[in-house]
Tab-separated table of C-alpha atoms in Angstrom:
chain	number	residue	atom	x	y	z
A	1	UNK	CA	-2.103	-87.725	-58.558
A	2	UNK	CA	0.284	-85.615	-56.528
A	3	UNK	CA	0.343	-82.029	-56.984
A	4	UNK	CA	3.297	-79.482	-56.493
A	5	UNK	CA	2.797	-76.818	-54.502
A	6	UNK	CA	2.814	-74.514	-57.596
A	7	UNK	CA	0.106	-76.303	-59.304
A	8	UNK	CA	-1.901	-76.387	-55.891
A	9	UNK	CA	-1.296	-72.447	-55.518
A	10	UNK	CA	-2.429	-71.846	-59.055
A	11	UNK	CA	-5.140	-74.359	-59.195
A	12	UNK	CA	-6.511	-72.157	-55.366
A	13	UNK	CA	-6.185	-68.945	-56.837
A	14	UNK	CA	-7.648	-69.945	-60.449
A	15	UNK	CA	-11.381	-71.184	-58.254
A	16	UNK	CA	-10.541	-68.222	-55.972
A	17	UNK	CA	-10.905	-65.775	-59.058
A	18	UNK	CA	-13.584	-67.899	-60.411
A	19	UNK	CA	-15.509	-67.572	-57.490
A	20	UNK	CA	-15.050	-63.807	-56.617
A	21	UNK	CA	-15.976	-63.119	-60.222
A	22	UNK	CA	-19.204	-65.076	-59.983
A	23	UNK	CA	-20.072	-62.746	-56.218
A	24	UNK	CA	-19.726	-59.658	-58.218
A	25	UNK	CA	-22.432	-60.017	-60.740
A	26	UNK	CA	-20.965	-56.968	-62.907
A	27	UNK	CA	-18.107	-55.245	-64.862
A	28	UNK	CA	-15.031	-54.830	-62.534
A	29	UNK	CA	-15.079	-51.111	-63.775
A	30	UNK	CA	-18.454	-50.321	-62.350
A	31	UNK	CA	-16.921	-51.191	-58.919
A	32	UNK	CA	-17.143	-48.092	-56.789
A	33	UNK	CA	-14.194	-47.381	-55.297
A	34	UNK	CA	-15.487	-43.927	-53.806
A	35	UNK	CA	-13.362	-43.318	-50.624
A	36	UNK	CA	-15.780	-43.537	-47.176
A	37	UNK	CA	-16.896	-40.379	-46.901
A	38	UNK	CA	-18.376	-38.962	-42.889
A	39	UNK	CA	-19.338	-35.725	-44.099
A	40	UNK	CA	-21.860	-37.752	-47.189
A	41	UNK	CA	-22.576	-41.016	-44.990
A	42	UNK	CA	-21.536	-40.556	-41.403
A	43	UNK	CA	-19.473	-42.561	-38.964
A	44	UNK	CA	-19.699	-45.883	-37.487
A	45	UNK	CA	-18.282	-47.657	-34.625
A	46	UNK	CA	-16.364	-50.460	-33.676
A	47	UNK	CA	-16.450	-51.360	-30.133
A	48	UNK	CA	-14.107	-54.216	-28.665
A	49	UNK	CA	-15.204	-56.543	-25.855
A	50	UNK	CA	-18.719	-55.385	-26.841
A	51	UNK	CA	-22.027	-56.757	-25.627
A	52	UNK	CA	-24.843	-55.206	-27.170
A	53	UNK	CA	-23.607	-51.291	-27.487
A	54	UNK	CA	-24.153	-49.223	-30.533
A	55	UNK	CA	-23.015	-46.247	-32.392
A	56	UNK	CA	-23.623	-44.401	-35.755
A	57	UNK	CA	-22.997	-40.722	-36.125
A	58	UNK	CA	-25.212	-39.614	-39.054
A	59	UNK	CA	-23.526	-37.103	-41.728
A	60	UNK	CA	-25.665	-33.964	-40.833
A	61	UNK	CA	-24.236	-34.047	-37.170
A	62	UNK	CA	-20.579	-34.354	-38.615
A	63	UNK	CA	-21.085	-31.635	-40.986
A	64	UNK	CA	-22.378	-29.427	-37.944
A	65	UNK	CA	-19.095	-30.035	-36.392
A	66	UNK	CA	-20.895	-29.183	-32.997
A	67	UNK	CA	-20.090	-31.332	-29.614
A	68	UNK	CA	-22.419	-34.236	-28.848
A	69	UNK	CA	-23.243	-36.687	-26.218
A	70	UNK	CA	-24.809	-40.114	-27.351
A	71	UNK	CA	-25.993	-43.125	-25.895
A	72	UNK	CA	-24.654	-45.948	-27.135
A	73	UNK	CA	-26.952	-48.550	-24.884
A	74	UNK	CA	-28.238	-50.367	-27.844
A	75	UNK	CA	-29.176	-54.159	-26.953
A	76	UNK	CA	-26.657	-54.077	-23.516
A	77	UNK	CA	-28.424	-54.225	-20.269
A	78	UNK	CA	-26.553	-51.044	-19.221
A	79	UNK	CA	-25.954	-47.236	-20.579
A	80	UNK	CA	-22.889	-45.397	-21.566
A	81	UNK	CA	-22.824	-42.530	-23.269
A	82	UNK	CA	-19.866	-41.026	-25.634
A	83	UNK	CA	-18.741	-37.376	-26.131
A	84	UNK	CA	-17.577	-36.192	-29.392
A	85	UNK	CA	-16.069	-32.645	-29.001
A	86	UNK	CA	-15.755	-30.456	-31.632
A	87	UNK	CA	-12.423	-31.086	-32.698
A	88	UNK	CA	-13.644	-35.072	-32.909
A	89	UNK	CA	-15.921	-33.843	-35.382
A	90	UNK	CA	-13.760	-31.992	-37.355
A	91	UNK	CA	-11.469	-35.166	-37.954
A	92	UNK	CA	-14.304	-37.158	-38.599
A	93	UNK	CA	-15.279	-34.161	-41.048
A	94	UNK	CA	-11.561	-35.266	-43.014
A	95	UNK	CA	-12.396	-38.621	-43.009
A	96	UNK	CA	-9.528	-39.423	-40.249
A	97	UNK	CA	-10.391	-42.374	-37.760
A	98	UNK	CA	-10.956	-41.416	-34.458
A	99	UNK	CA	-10.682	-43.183	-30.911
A	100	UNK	CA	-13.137	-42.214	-27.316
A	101	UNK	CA	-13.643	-43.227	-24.150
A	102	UNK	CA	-17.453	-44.027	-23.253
A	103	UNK	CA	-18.434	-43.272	-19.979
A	104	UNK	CA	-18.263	-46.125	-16.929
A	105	UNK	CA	-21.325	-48.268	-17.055
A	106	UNK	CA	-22.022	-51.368	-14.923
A	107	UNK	CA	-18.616	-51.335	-13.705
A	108	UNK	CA	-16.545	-50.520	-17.173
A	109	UNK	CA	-16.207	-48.448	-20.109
A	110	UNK	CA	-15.403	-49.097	-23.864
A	111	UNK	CA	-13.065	-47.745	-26.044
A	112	UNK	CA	-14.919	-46.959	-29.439
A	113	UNK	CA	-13.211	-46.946	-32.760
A	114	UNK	CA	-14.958	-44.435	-34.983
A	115	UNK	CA	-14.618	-44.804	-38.613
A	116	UNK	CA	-16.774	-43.223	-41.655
A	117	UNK	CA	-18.779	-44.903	-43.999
């Protein structure tokens, strides 16, 4: 039996919803669709081209709104470390997305994506 693309779209999206209904284990209106908040959870990172490197910014040192340096070595072979100025923290502090440098270690750098939780 041939399908139509129609009935193939409909049939996909009918096991689609199945599926997703049977991950979420709950009423769709006990979903919590809370924005990410830095100030309540803190920030994490995303870090292209990475190998090993990690950072999280807890809440209490966004909420300070005071520069820091971290070290983002993690499981790499080599250190960076990342300043966040104050005026980094006080856009984390809004929830805003922001973008660093991390210092040059074995040869490079990364740029780090910050984003809250």
């Amino acid at each position: 039996m041939d399908l139509s693309r129609r009935e193939l779209f409909a049939a996909t999206a009918a096991g689609l919803g199945a599926a997703l209904a049977a991950c979420g284990g709950g009423d769709a209106d006990a979903i919590d669709a809370s924005p990410p908040s830095c100030t309540d959870n803190g920030a994490r990172s995303i870090i292209p081209y990475n190998h090993g490197h990690t950072l999280e910014i807890p809440a209490a040192d966004i909420a300070a709104g005071t520069p820091r340096s971290y070290d983002i070595t993690g499981g790499a072979d080599h250190s960076h470390t990342v300043a966040i100025s104050d005026a980094d923290m006080a856009m984390l502090a809004t929830n805003a997305s922001i973008q660093v440098m991390s210092s040059v270690g074995g040869g490079h750098s990364h740029t780090i994506d910050l984003r809250c939780r």
